[in-house]
Every structure is written in C-alpha cells, then in structure tokens.
Amino acid sequence: MNRTIENAYRDFPILTGNPDYSYLDNAATTQKPASVLEAIQEYYSGYNANVYRAIHRWGEEATRAYEESRTKTAAFINAPSTRQILFTSGTTDSINLAASSFCRRFISPGDEIILTEMEHHSNLVPWQIQAEHHGAVLRFIPITETGELDLEVLETLWSEKTRLLALTQMSNVLGTVNPVKEITAEAHARGVKVLVDAAQSVPHMRVDVQDLDCDLLAFSGHKMYGPTGIGVLYGKEELLQELPPYRGGGEMIRTVTLEGSEWNELPHKFEAGTPNIAGAVGLGAAIDYLNGWGMEAVEKREAALTALLVEGIRGLKGYTLYGRAPERGGIAAFCREGSHSHDLCSYLDSKGFALRAGHHCAHPLASKLGALSTVRASVSFCNREEEIIHLLETLETAGSELF
Ligand code: 7TS
C-alpha cells in the first residue's frame, strides 16, 4: 500500500499494535510515530549528555540537537528568531511563566486582564493567581449560543487599564477556532498585549506567529506527536527582553555574586537548570514528521474526519452536541439523554474506543453549557474513517446494555 495520509496510522507502533482499539482522545495527548520514538532512543543510547556545559563530543552533540530543535520549532511557527523560542515543560508551564513575568513587569493594582469563558484551566488559574498577587481585575469575553466568542461584548470590556488579553485559539471542549488575528489587531489598536493558548491549534493547523502578530503564544509537545514534558513559549523579542526571569538557577545567568546576578541573553534567561533535552529532540522529530505531511494536508484530512464525526453525532437521536461554530477543529463534546457521561465513556472503552469524559479542565465553560460532564471525541489525521463510522454506529445502538 502506498504511504498516504489516509493510512498514517501505520507510522504509529501503538496503533498498529492495537488494531481493535480506536484512539479518539487526541486533544488530551497524541500518540507518537516511530520516528519520534527512535529519535529519543538515539539520543539516550547515542549521545546523552548535558547541554552547554560539557567540553566533550557527546555534550556538543546534545547541545547541537537541542538547538536544532529550537530552530525547527521557530521555523514551524514562523518565528523570526530562535531567541524567541523558550523551551518549557508544556503549555501550562509556558502560561505560568508568561503570567508571572508579565504581571511582575506590567501590572499595577487596578489594571485589567481580559480572558474568555472558554479557557482551559491552564489559561485561567495562572492569571487568577497573579491577579490576586498584583491586584489586577480579570474580565471575561462570554460565549454565544453557538459556542463562539461574543465580540460585541468584547467592545465593552476594553478600558484604559486593560494591559493584556489571553485567549485560546481552539477550544478543547467546543472545537471553536477563535478569530485570533482580528482580536489581536483590536487589542493592539488599544496598546493591549495578546497571549494565545495554541495547545489545540498548533498540532492541527498552520500557525504563523508573524501573521497573527500575537505577543506571546504557548503550546505543548505531547499534543503534536512529541513527548510529554516539553513545550514552548514564543514571544516577541522586545517583550521577552523586558520581562524578568521566571525561575532562577544555572544557565539563566551571565554573572552571579552573593549580592546579585545578571541575566543571560535570550532564550537562556528563561531556561534555568538542565532542560528536557530528550523532550526537545523528540519535539524536533515530531515537527519533522508533521512537515513530512505538510500542515495543509493535515488540516484537510482532519476537516474531512471532523465533518464525518460532527455531522454524525448531530444526526443521532437522544444525543446533544455542544458547540455549533462554523470555524472548528476536530473536537466534539456531547451527552446522551439519560446516561452519565462517565458510564457512556466506560461503555465505549469496552467496545474499543478511547474517549474522554468530564469537564475537560474547563469548569466555568462546563457550567455555562449546563453540562458539567460531557463525553469528548477528538480526532487526528492518523484516525481512519472506519473508526468514526464504527463509533457512530456504537453510539446509535448504545441502549439497554449501558445500564
Ligand atoms: N490549553 C488548552 C486549550 C488545552 O486543551 C490544554 C490541555 C492545555 C492548555 C494544557 O496543556 P498541558 O500540555 O500543559 O497539559 N488539554 C487537555 C484536554 O483537553 N484533555 O487533557 C488535556
């Protein structure tokens, strides 16, 4: 069989090794292709060493591989320079870094930060912590009936005191893709900085930070076919220069005396201690893997699978699908009349489908939807149409067996 994106699952040992199980929890984490697993194995078995410090061949090789991943990451999101790519442990870590450093530098009591009602807890709680510490006020863009941001209300939220707007590019519950570029332009017209949570978007669409013009952007390696424990914070260089460091320790300093320290240059100022070298190497391999297909092909393939899934669930009797935004990614959250979502999810697992049930770490959104717990299917290009058709049939016939 020719290698095409329709049979990309063949690149994933866990998928070929479990042909009777359908993995539809890609928004939580993605599976890893063989090339990513091999890159990590090669690092540990071929040239494992700490970066920067070692004057030996393995140290040099590890440093080269670590920095090469930074170069690949910068190119992947079209960042102008590798100095703007900070390696973190994931989206959550990236946003905590951004929130802490931004608020220490720019927030005074009474200043305002705008968030949205559809944020994952990791783009909400770090701002709550900083707002409490610095006396900032949080404001929220509400969502409409269709699960989109209410931009008319946003018009009323801006004030002289607004300093930053932080929003997700794609909701991890509704699948809604937000008009980040337009909102960023609105924010900049008022001198407001913008942080984008791109955890769900970078793995599934072409994200170009220069086109979006956002000031900060966060994402995770494990949601884009790379390993856990590695993530990225992109920032505009001028802004990153102005922000104070987040964590102190080795590598992030230029000089240290007992009285005080001077910071290293970008990006090292924000990378204290031994980084996740294997994670960065794995992320670089994941980017190579995605580039091998091309993000346009990924998007096209996932749009077809999403249409099948979303239209299919909409057509099922007794099911409610949450979110009707026309601009959406491959995420579908739903409930079945008369069934608890955890029971439905366990039932689906027994039938060979991995989905997720709960509030999906977006408690305020779940409350707003009036569905504290939903079942969520999330697709990737490595899923097959048969899997989705089989899931829809299983949902349709789920009946007395469920209780
Ligand atoms: N932002 C969004 C929009 C997310 O979907 C997630 C994780 C995060 C941030 C946090 O990413 P992390 O890698 O730091 O954990 N979302 C999910 C999910 O939907 N199910 O499990 C994790």
Tab-separated table of C-alpha atoms and ligand atoms in Angstrom:
chain	number	residue	atom	x	y	z
A	1	MET	CA	0.000	0.000	0.000
A	2	ASN	CA	1.290	3.483	-0.845
A	3	ARG	CA	2.085	5.656	2.134
A	4	THR	CA	-0.696	8.281	2.180
A	5	ILE	CA	-2.142	10.450	4.941
A	6	GLU	CA	-5.245	8.217	4.937
A	7	ASN	CA	-3.096	5.391	6.303
A	8	ALA	CA	-0.816	7.493	8.517
A	9	TYR	CA	-1.778	5.232	11.444
A	10	ARG	CA	0.833	2.792	10.091
A	11	ASP	CA	3.556	5.153	11.333
A	12	PHE	CA	2.393	4.672	14.938
A	13	PRO	CA	3.509	1.454	16.678
A	14	ILE	CA	0.809	1.794	19.365
A	15	LEU	CA	-1.918	1.999	16.697
A	16	THR	CA	-0.698	-0.862	14.525
A	17	GLY	CA	-0.108	-2.916	17.690
A	18	ASN	CA	-3.724	-2.459	18.805
A	19	PRO	CA	-5.820	-2.790	15.654
A	20	ASP	CA	-9.058	-3.350	17.603
A	21	TYR	CA	-8.809	-0.182	19.646
A	22	SER	CA	-9.675	3.304	18.325
A	23	TYR	CA	-7.860	6.184	19.933
A	24	LEU	CA	-10.122	9.251	19.828
A	25	ASP	CA	-8.615	11.258	22.703
A	26	ASN	CA	-6.113	13.246	20.652
A	27	ALA	CA	-6.958	16.547	22.372
A	28	ALA	CA	-5.671	15.116	25.671
A	29	THR	CA	-2.474	13.799	24.131
A	30	THR	CA	-1.456	12.384	20.762
A	31	GLN	CA	0.253	9.085	20.018
A	32	LYS	CA	3.885	9.056	18.874
A	33	PRO	CA	5.147	7.952	15.465
A	34	ALA	CA	8.116	5.565	15.273
A	35	SER	CA	10.415	8.377	14.113
A	36	VAL	CA	9.835	10.293	17.373
A	37	LEU	CA	10.422	7.185	19.493
A	38	GLU	CA	13.611	6.445	17.536
A	39	ALA	CA	14.960	9.991	17.934
A	40	ILE	CA	14.559	9.766	21.728
A	41	GLN	CA	16.131	6.300	21.796
A	42	GLU	CA	19.036	7.520	19.647
A	43	TYR	CA	19.655	10.443	21.972
A	44	TYR	CA	19.795	8.314	25.113
A	45	SER	CA	21.729	5.455	23.546
A	46	GLY	CA	23.992	7.528	21.289
A	47	TYR	CA	24.964	10.912	22.751
A	48	ASN	CA	23.259	11.516	26.116
A	49	ALA	CA	24.975	14.443	27.882
A	50	ASN	CA	24.098	17.749	29.473
A	51	VAL	CA	23.846	20.749	27.175
A	52	TYR	CA	26.205	23.772	27.015
A	53	ARG	CA	28.458	22.744	29.899
A	54	ALA	CA	30.329	19.751	28.560
A	55	ILE	CA	33.540	20.152	26.584
A	56	HIS	CA	33.278	16.721	25.037
A	57	ARG	CA	31.779	15.273	21.889
A	58	TRP	CA	28.568	13.988	23.462
A	59	GLY	CA	27.946	17.321	25.140
A	60	GLU	CA	28.497	19.096	21.855
A	61	GLU	CA	26.226	16.674	20.018
A	62	ALA	CA	23.461	17.042	22.645
A	63	THR	CA	23.731	20.846	22.501
A	64	ARG	CA	23.602	20.789	18.724
A	65	ALA	CA	20.489	18.551	18.731
A	66	TYR	CA	18.780	20.672	21.413
A	67	GLU	CA	19.409	23.885	19.480
A	68	GLU	CA	18.451	22.279	16.181
A	69	SER	CA	15.032	21.536	17.687
A	70	ARG	CA	14.721	25.173	18.627
A	71	THR	CA	15.498	26.132	15.021
A	72	LYS	CA	12.873	23.665	13.721
A	73	THR	CA	10.311	24.995	16.216
A	74	ALA	CA	10.963	28.613	15.208
A	75	ALA	CA	10.516	27.731	11.521
A	76	PHE	CA	7.368	25.690	12.253
A	77	ILE	CA	5.508	28.714	13.681
A	78	ASN	CA	7.406	31.243	11.518
A	79	ALA	CA	9.109	32.955	14.465
A	80	PRO	CA	11.692	35.472	13.237
A	81	SER	CA	14.440	34.202	15.552
A	82	THR	CA	15.363	31.231	17.776
A	83	ARG	CA	15.845	33.730	20.626
A	84	GLN	CA	12.047	33.928	20.715
A	85	ILE	CA	11.517	30.200	21.335
A	86	LEU	CA	11.618	29.330	25.042
A	87	PHE	CA	11.501	25.633	25.889
A	88	THR	CA	9.233	24.901	28.852
A	89	SER	CA	7.609	21.735	30.163
A	90	GLY	CA	4.319	22.372	28.332
A	91	THR	CA	1.528	24.859	27.732
A	92	THR	CA	0.708	25.080	31.436
A	93	ASP	CA	4.318	25.908	32.284
A	94	SER	CA	4.513	28.404	29.398
A	95	ILE	CA	1.432	30.296	30.572
A	96	ASN	CA	2.584	30.296	34.206
A	97	LEU	CA	5.908	31.762	33.035
A	98	ALA	CA	4.162	34.384	30.907
A	99	ALA	CA	1.632	35.308	33.600
A	100	SER	CA	4.234	35.599	36.346
A	101	SER	CA	6.791	37.583	34.354
A	102	PHE	CA	4.256	39.798	32.561
A	103	CYS	CA	2.384	40.717	35.728
A	104	ARG	CA	5.554	41.427	37.707
A	105	ARG	CA	6.706	43.788	34.968
A	106	PHE	CA	3.498	45.428	33.752
A	107	ILE	CA	0.630	45.048	36.248
A	108	SER	CA	-0.212	47.599	38.937
A	109	PRO	CA	-3.228	47.416	41.269
A	110	GLY	CA	-6.461	48.085	39.352
A	111	ASP	CA	-5.054	47.068	35.950
A	112	GLU	CA	-7.227	44.759	33.883
A	113	ILE	CA	-6.668	41.485	32.031
A	114	ILE	CA	-9.226	40.094	29.575
A	115	LEU	CA	-9.751	36.324	29.308
A	116	THR	CA	-12.607	34.292	27.817
A	117	GLU	CA	-15.229	31.957	29.227
A	118	MET	CA	-13.901	29.063	27.149
A	119	GLU	CA	-10.389	28.858	28.596
A	120	HIS	CA	-8.753	25.663	29.787
A	121	HIS	CA	-7.838	25.993	33.479
A	122	SER	CA	-4.214	26.481	32.460
A	123	ASN	CA	-5.107	29.789	30.779
A	124	LEU	CA	-7.272	30.890	33.696
A	125	VAL	CA	-5.815	29.826	37.037
A	126	PRO	CA	-2.288	31.298	36.457
A	127	TRP	CA	-3.956	34.675	35.783
A	128	GLN	CA	-6.137	34.328	38.887
A	129	ILE	CA	-3.023	33.677	40.993
A	130	GLN	CA	-1.189	36.679	39.523
A	131	ALA	CA	-4.270	38.912	39.643
A	132	GLU	CA	-4.641	38.228	43.349
A	133	HIS	CA	-0.963	38.930	43.975
A	134	HIS	CA	-0.770	42.148	41.925
A	135	GLY	CA	-4.295	43.474	42.477
A	136	ALA	CA	-5.409	43.066	38.848
A	137	VAL	CA	-9.021	42.710	37.733
A	138	LEU	CA	-9.989	39.861	35.373
A	139	ARG	CA	-12.704	40.400	32.756
A	140	PHE	CA	-14.208	37.717	30.541
A	141	ILE	CA	-15.466	37.567	26.965
A	142	PRO	CA	-18.671	35.490	27.169
A	143	ILE	CA	-19.639	32.818	24.663
A	144	THR	CA	-22.713	32.870	22.469
A	145	GLU	CA	-25.339	30.150	21.942
A	146	THR	CA	-23.235	28.697	19.129
A	147	GLY	CA	-20.125	28.455	21.297
A	148	GLU	CA	-18.275	31.404	19.774
A	149	LEU	CA	-16.761	34.430	21.496
A	150	ASP	CA	-19.240	37.292	21.850
A	151	LEU	CA	-17.200	40.027	20.199
A	152	GLU	CA	-19.885	42.665	20.771
A	153	VAL	CA	-19.380	42.267	24.496
A	154	LEU	CA	-15.607	42.458	23.998
A	155	GLU	CA	-16.159	46.017	22.685
A	156	THR	CA	-17.483	46.957	26.129
A	157	LEU	CA	-14.656	45.279	28.076
A	158	TRP	CA	-11.724	47.396	26.893
A	159	SER	CA	-10.636	50.198	29.202
A	160	GLU	CA	-7.681	52.498	29.780
A	161	LYS	CA	-6.488	49.945	32.298
A	162	THR	CA	-6.533	46.871	30.035
A	163	ARG	CA	-2.986	45.529	29.795
A	164	LEU	CA	-3.351	42.057	28.297
A	165	LEU	CA	-5.829	39.750	26.606
A	166	ALA	CA	-5.244	35.979	26.800
A	167	LEU	CA	-7.314	33.557	24.750
A	168	THR	CA	-7.293	30.110	23.285
A	169	GLN	CA	-7.013	29.684	19.525
A	170	MET	CA	-9.076	26.488	19.639
A	171	SER	CA	-11.422	25.415	22.433
A	172	ASN	CA	-10.581	21.979	23.829
A	173	VAL	CA	-14.300	21.359	24.507
A	174	LEU	CA	-16.266	23.058	21.718
A	175	GLY	CA	-13.658	22.839	18.982
A	176	THR	CA	-14.343	26.524	18.179
A	177	VAL	CA	-11.499	28.251	16.355
A	178	ASN	CA	-11.337	31.866	17.506
A	179	PRO	CA	-10.515	34.836	15.218
A	180	VAL	CA	-7.204	35.460	16.970
A	181	LYS	CA	-5.713	37.643	14.250
A	182	GLU	CA	-8.673	40.069	14.262
A	183	ILE	CA	-8.849	40.196	18.063
A	184	THR	CA	-5.087	40.804	18.255
A	185	ALA	CA	-5.403	43.748	15.851
A	186	GLU	CA	-8.205	45.183	18.044
A	187	ALA	CA	-6.066	44.746	21.148
A	188	HIS	CA	-3.003	46.327	19.596
A	189	ALA	CA	-5.041	49.340	18.464
A	190	ARG	CA	-5.581	49.933	22.205
A	191	GLY	CA	-1.998	49.192	23.259
A	192	VAL	CA	-3.013	45.841	24.791
A	193	LYS	CA	-0.725	42.783	24.553
A	194	VAL	CA	-2.092	39.374	23.484
A	195	LEU	CA	-1.225	35.859	24.651
A	196	VAL	CA	-2.502	32.939	22.583
A	197	ASP	CA	-3.022	29.472	24.062
A	198	ALA	CA	-2.231	27.402	20.988
A	199	ALA	CA	-2.205	23.973	22.694
A	200	GLN	CA	-5.048	22.727	20.467
A	201	SER	CA	-4.256	24.698	17.317
A	202	VAL	CA	-0.529	24.228	16.603
A	203	PRO	CA	-0.929	20.432	16.132
A	204	HIS	CA	-3.813	20.796	13.688
A	205	MET	CA	-3.411	23.925	11.557
A	206	ARG	CA	-0.741	26.220	10.153
A	207	VAL	CA	0.028	28.733	12.918
A	208	ASP	CA	2.126	31.705	11.848
A	209	VAL	CA	3.048	33.994	14.744
A	210	GLN	CA	4.029	36.855	12.437
A	211	ASP	CA	0.716	36.675	10.625
A	212	LEU	CA	-1.252	36.515	13.908
A	213	ASP	CA	1.009	39.273	15.292
A	214	CYS	CA	0.410	37.942	18.835
A	215	ASP	CA	2.858	38.919	21.584
A	216	LEU	CA	3.082	35.525	23.307
A	217	LEU	CA	1.991	32.038	22.211
A	218	ALA	CA	2.075	28.756	24.149
A	219	PHE	CA	1.863	25.101	23.108
A	220	SER	CA	2.763	21.540	24.198
A	221	GLY	CA	4.931	18.923	22.501
A	222	HIS	CA	2.810	15.950	23.571
A	223	LYS	CA	-0.298	17.206	21.747
A	224	MET	CA	1.659	17.392	18.473
A	225	TYR	CA	3.069	13.827	18.337
A	226	GLY	CA	6.096	14.675	20.506
A	227	PRO	CA	6.848	13.532	24.058
A	228	THR	CA	5.376	14.840	27.316
A	229	GLY	CA	7.367	17.284	29.433
A	230	ILE	CA	8.342	19.654	26.620
A	231	GLY	CA	6.521	22.781	25.495
A	232	VAL	CA	7.129	26.190	24.021
A	233	LEU	CA	6.553	29.826	24.833
A	234	TYR	CA	7.054	32.086	21.835
A	235	GLY	CA	7.338	35.817	22.480
A	236	LYS	CA	8.085	38.999	20.593
A	237	GLU	CA	11.736	39.727	21.189
A	238	GLU	CA	11.305	43.237	22.608
A	239	LEU	CA	8.750	41.955	25.093
A	240	LEU	CA	10.875	38.973	26.160
A	241	GLN	CA	13.816	41.362	26.680
A	242	GLU	CA	11.680	43.416	29.038
A	243	LEU	CA	10.225	40.534	31.039
A	244	PRO	CA	12.030	39.450	34.221
A	245	PRO	CA	13.074	35.777	34.507
A	246	TYR	CA	10.605	33.275	35.891
A	247	ARG	CA	12.859	30.728	37.563
A	248	GLY	CA	16.418	31.191	38.824
A	249	GLY	CA	19.301	28.719	38.584
A	250	GLY	CA	22.028	27.500	36.267
A	251	GLU	CA	22.291	28.689	32.650
A	252	MET	CA	19.891	31.630	33.029
A	253	ILE	CA	22.596	33.933	34.425
A	254	ARG	CA	25.504	35.858	32.941
A	255	THR	CA	27.242	36.756	36.227
A	256	VAL	CA	26.468	35.837	39.814
A	257	THR	CA	27.818	37.347	43.022
A	258	LEU	CA	26.498	36.919	46.530
A	259	GLU	CA	24.900	40.347	46.177
A	260	GLY	CA	23.028	39.695	42.954
A	261	SER	CA	23.018	38.361	39.394
A	262	GLU	CA	22.782	39.490	35.814
A	263	TRP	CA	20.651	37.564	33.372
A	264	ASN	CA	21.813	35.585	30.384
A	265	GLU	CA	20.675	36.522	26.888
A	266	LEU	CA	17.523	35.166	25.242
A	267	PRO	CA	16.310	32.462	25.255
A	268	HIS	CA	18.542	31.190	28.096
A	269	LYS	CA	17.274	33.837	30.540
A	270	PHE	CA	14.083	31.778	30.795
A	271	GLU	CA	15.606	28.277	30.806
A	272	ALA	CA	17.018	27.710	34.298
A	273	GLY	CA	18.611	24.336	35.055
A	274	THR	CA	19.092	21.243	32.932
A	275	PRO	CA	16.353	21.302	30.319
A	276	ASN	CA	14.365	18.377	28.903
A	277	ILE	CA	16.929	17.537	26.220
A	278	ALA	CA	15.309	14.270	25.121
A	279	GLY	CA	11.963	16.069	25.040
A	280	ALA	CA	13.330	18.783	22.764
A	281	VAL	CA	14.913	16.158	20.485
A	282	GLY	CA	11.562	14.324	20.354
A	283	LEU	CA	9.728	17.572	19.600
A	284	GLY	CA	12.137	18.262	16.728
A	285	ALA	CA	11.392	14.809	15.316
A	286	ALA	CA	7.643	15.419	15.711
A	287	ILE	CA	7.960	18.673	13.759
A	288	ASP	CA	9.872	16.835	11.019
A	289	TYR	CA	7.083	14.255	10.991
A	290	LEU	CA	4.333	16.891	10.652
A	291	ASN	CA	6.321	18.747	7.983
A	292	GLY	CA	6.602	15.463	6.113
A	293	TRP	CA	2.829	15.545	5.579
A	294	GLY	CA	2.564	19.347	5.494
A	295	MET	CA	0.122	21.210	7.747
A	296	GLU	CA	-2.210	21.953	4.818
A	297	ALA	CA	-2.609	18.195	4.213
A	298	VAL	CA	-3.103	17.598	7.966
A	299	GLU	CA	-5.793	20.283	8.085
A	300	LYS	CA	-7.585	18.959	5.035
A	301	ARG	CA	-7.590	15.372	6.261
A	302	GLU	CA	-8.785	16.375	9.732
A	303	ALA	CA	-11.527	18.611	8.298
A	304	ALA	CA	-12.947	15.580	6.456
A	305	LEU	CA	-12.823	13.395	9.581
A	306	THR	CA	-14.315	16.202	11.689
A	307	ALA	CA	-17.224	16.691	9.295
A	308	LEU	CA	-17.978	12.968	9.458
A	309	LEU	CA	-17.847	12.965	13.262
A	310	VAL	CA	-19.775	16.194	13.872
A	311	GLU	CA	-22.500	15.580	11.279
A	312	GLY	CA	-22.797	12.008	12.526
A	313	ILE	CA	-23.313	12.990	16.172
A	314	ARG	CA	-25.768	15.744	15.184
A	315	GLY	CA	-27.828	13.112	13.376
A	316	LEU	CA	-28.030	10.742	16.359
A	317	LYS	CA	-31.312	10.599	18.287
A	318	GLY	CA	-31.024	11.283	22.010
A	319	TYR	CA	-27.611	12.982	21.782
A	320	THR	CA	-26.741	16.646	22.291
A	321	LEU	CA	-23.603	18.059	20.660
A	322	TYR	CA	-22.094	21.147	22.310
A	323	GLY	CA	-20.780	23.922	20.080
A	324	ARG	CA	-22.006	24.909	16.628
A	325	ALA	CA	-19.278	27.268	15.493
A	326	PRO	CA	-18.702	27.145	11.731
A	327	GLU	CA	-14.941	27.574	12.281
A	328	ARG	CA	-13.996	24.465	14.225
A	329	GLY	CA	-11.390	21.784	14.750
A	330	GLY	CA	-11.764	18.056	15.303
A	331	ILE	CA	-13.254	18.103	18.786
A	332	ALA	CA	-16.820	17.036	19.586
A	333	ALA	CA	-18.267	17.107	23.121
A	334	PHE	CA	-21.651	15.501	23.596
A	335	CYS	CA	-24.108	13.952	26.050
A	336	ARG	CA	-26.566	11.105	25.746
A	337	GLU	CA	-30.021	11.612	27.240
A	338	GLY	CA	-30.414	9.516	30.381
A	339	SER	CA	-26.760	8.392	30.612
A	340	HIS	CA	-23.971	9.740	32.752
A	341	SER	CA	-21.024	10.664	30.556
A	342	HIS	CA	-18.600	8.517	32.596
A	343	ASP	CA	-20.837	5.461	32.114
A	344	LEU	CA	-21.054	6.136	28.390
A	345	CYS	CA	-17.279	6.596	28.199
A	346	SER	CA	-16.609	3.283	30.045
A	347	TYR	CA	-19.104	1.567	27.769
A	348	LEU	CA	-17.308	2.950	24.711
A	349	ASP	CA	-13.972	1.764	26.105
A	350	SER	CA	-15.433	-1.747	26.471
A	351	LYS	CA	-16.397	-1.526	22.805
A	352	GLY	CA	-12.880	-0.474	21.775
A	353	PHE	CA	-12.965	3.340	21.775
A	354	ALA	CA	-10.788	5.677	23.853
A	355	LEU	CA	-12.697	8.922	24.503
A	356	ARG	CA	-12.687	11.283	27.442
A	357	ALA	CA	-15.451	12.252	29.865
A	358	GLY	CA	-15.647	15.078	32.386
A	359	HIS	CA	-15.351	18.854	32.444
A	360	HIS	CA	-12.137	18.719	30.347
A	361	CYS	CA	-10.362	21.183	32.669
A	362	ALA	CA	-12.722	23.964	31.636
A	363	HIS	CA	-15.051	24.103	34.620
A	364	PRO	CA	-16.501	27.585	34.012
A	365	LEU	CA	-17.322	26.633	30.411
A	366	ALA	CA	-18.963	23.379	31.508
A	367	SER	CA	-21.133	25.338	33.986
A	368	LYS	CA	-22.079	27.818	31.293
A	369	LEU	CA	-23.079	24.992	28.925
A	370	GLY	CA	-25.199	23.497	31.703
A	371	ALA	CA	-23.366	20.192	31.194
A	372	LEU	CA	-20.825	19.681	33.956
A	373	SER	CA	-19.692	16.478	32.343
A	374	THR	CA	-19.630	15.595	28.636
A	375	VAL	CA	-18.083	12.847	26.532
A	376	ARG	CA	-15.473	14.144	24.094
A	377	ALA	CA	-14.142	12.639	20.899
A	378	SER	CA	-11.113	14.326	19.349
A	379	VAL	CA	-9.617	13.321	16.030
A	380	SER	CA	-6.225	13.387	14.380
A	381	PHE	CA	-5.220	12.744	10.782
A	382	CYS	CA	-3.965	9.341	11.956
A	383	ASN	CA	-7.562	8.246	12.637
A	384	ARG	CA	-9.436	6.327	9.940
A	385	GLU	CA	-12.928	6.949	8.610
A	386	GLU	CA	-13.935	3.402	9.615
A	387	GLU	CA	-13.180	4.223	13.237
A	388	ILE	CA	-15.535	7.187	13.218
A	389	ILE	CA	-18.273	5.322	11.378
A	390	HIS	CA	-17.945	2.453	13.851
A	391	LEU	CA	-18.083	4.900	16.785
A	392	LEU	CA	-21.291	6.459	15.401
A	393	GLU	CA	-22.866	3.003	14.993
A	394	THR	CA	-21.877	2.089	18.535
A	395	LEU	CA	-23.385	5.324	19.876
A	396	GLU	CA	-26.563	4.738	17.914
A	397	THR	CA	-27.052	1.239	19.259
A	398	ALA	CA	-25.918	2.020	22.833
A	399	GLY	CA	-29.076	1.179	24.713
A	400	SER	CA	-30.080	-1.204	27.427
A	401	GLU	CA	-26.529	-2.620	27.520
A	402	LEU	CA	-25.416	0.664	29.053
A	403	PHE	CA	-27.318	0.182	32.288
B	1	7TS	N1	-4.751	24.797	26.853
B	1	7TS	C1	-5.631	24.040	26.176
B	1	7TS	C2	-6.566	24.694	25.205
B	1	7TS	C3	-5.640	22.660	26.388
B	1	7TS	O1	-6.505	21.902	25.704
B	1	7TS	C4	-4.725	22.088	27.318
B	1	7TS	C5	-4.725	20.627	27.636
B	1	7TS	C6	-3.820	22.921	27.965
B	1	7TS	C7	-3.866	24.276	27.712
B	1	7TS	C8	-2.795	22.406	28.916
B	1	7TS	O2	-1.822	21.688	28.241
B	1	7TS	P1	-0.705	20.880	29.037
B	1	7TS	O3	0.039	20.152	27.985
B	1	7TS	O4	0.137	21.878	29.763
B	1	7TS	O5	-1.426	19.980	29.991
B	1	7TS	N2	-5.934	19.986	27.378
B	1	7TS	C9	-6.290	18.734	27.765
B	1	7TS	C10	-7.521	18.190	27.406
B	1	7TS	O6	-8.359	18.770	26.736
B	1	7TS	N3	-7.592	16.952	27.928
B	1	7TS	O7	-6.471	16.693	28.590
B	1	7TS	C11	-5.647	17.795	28.494
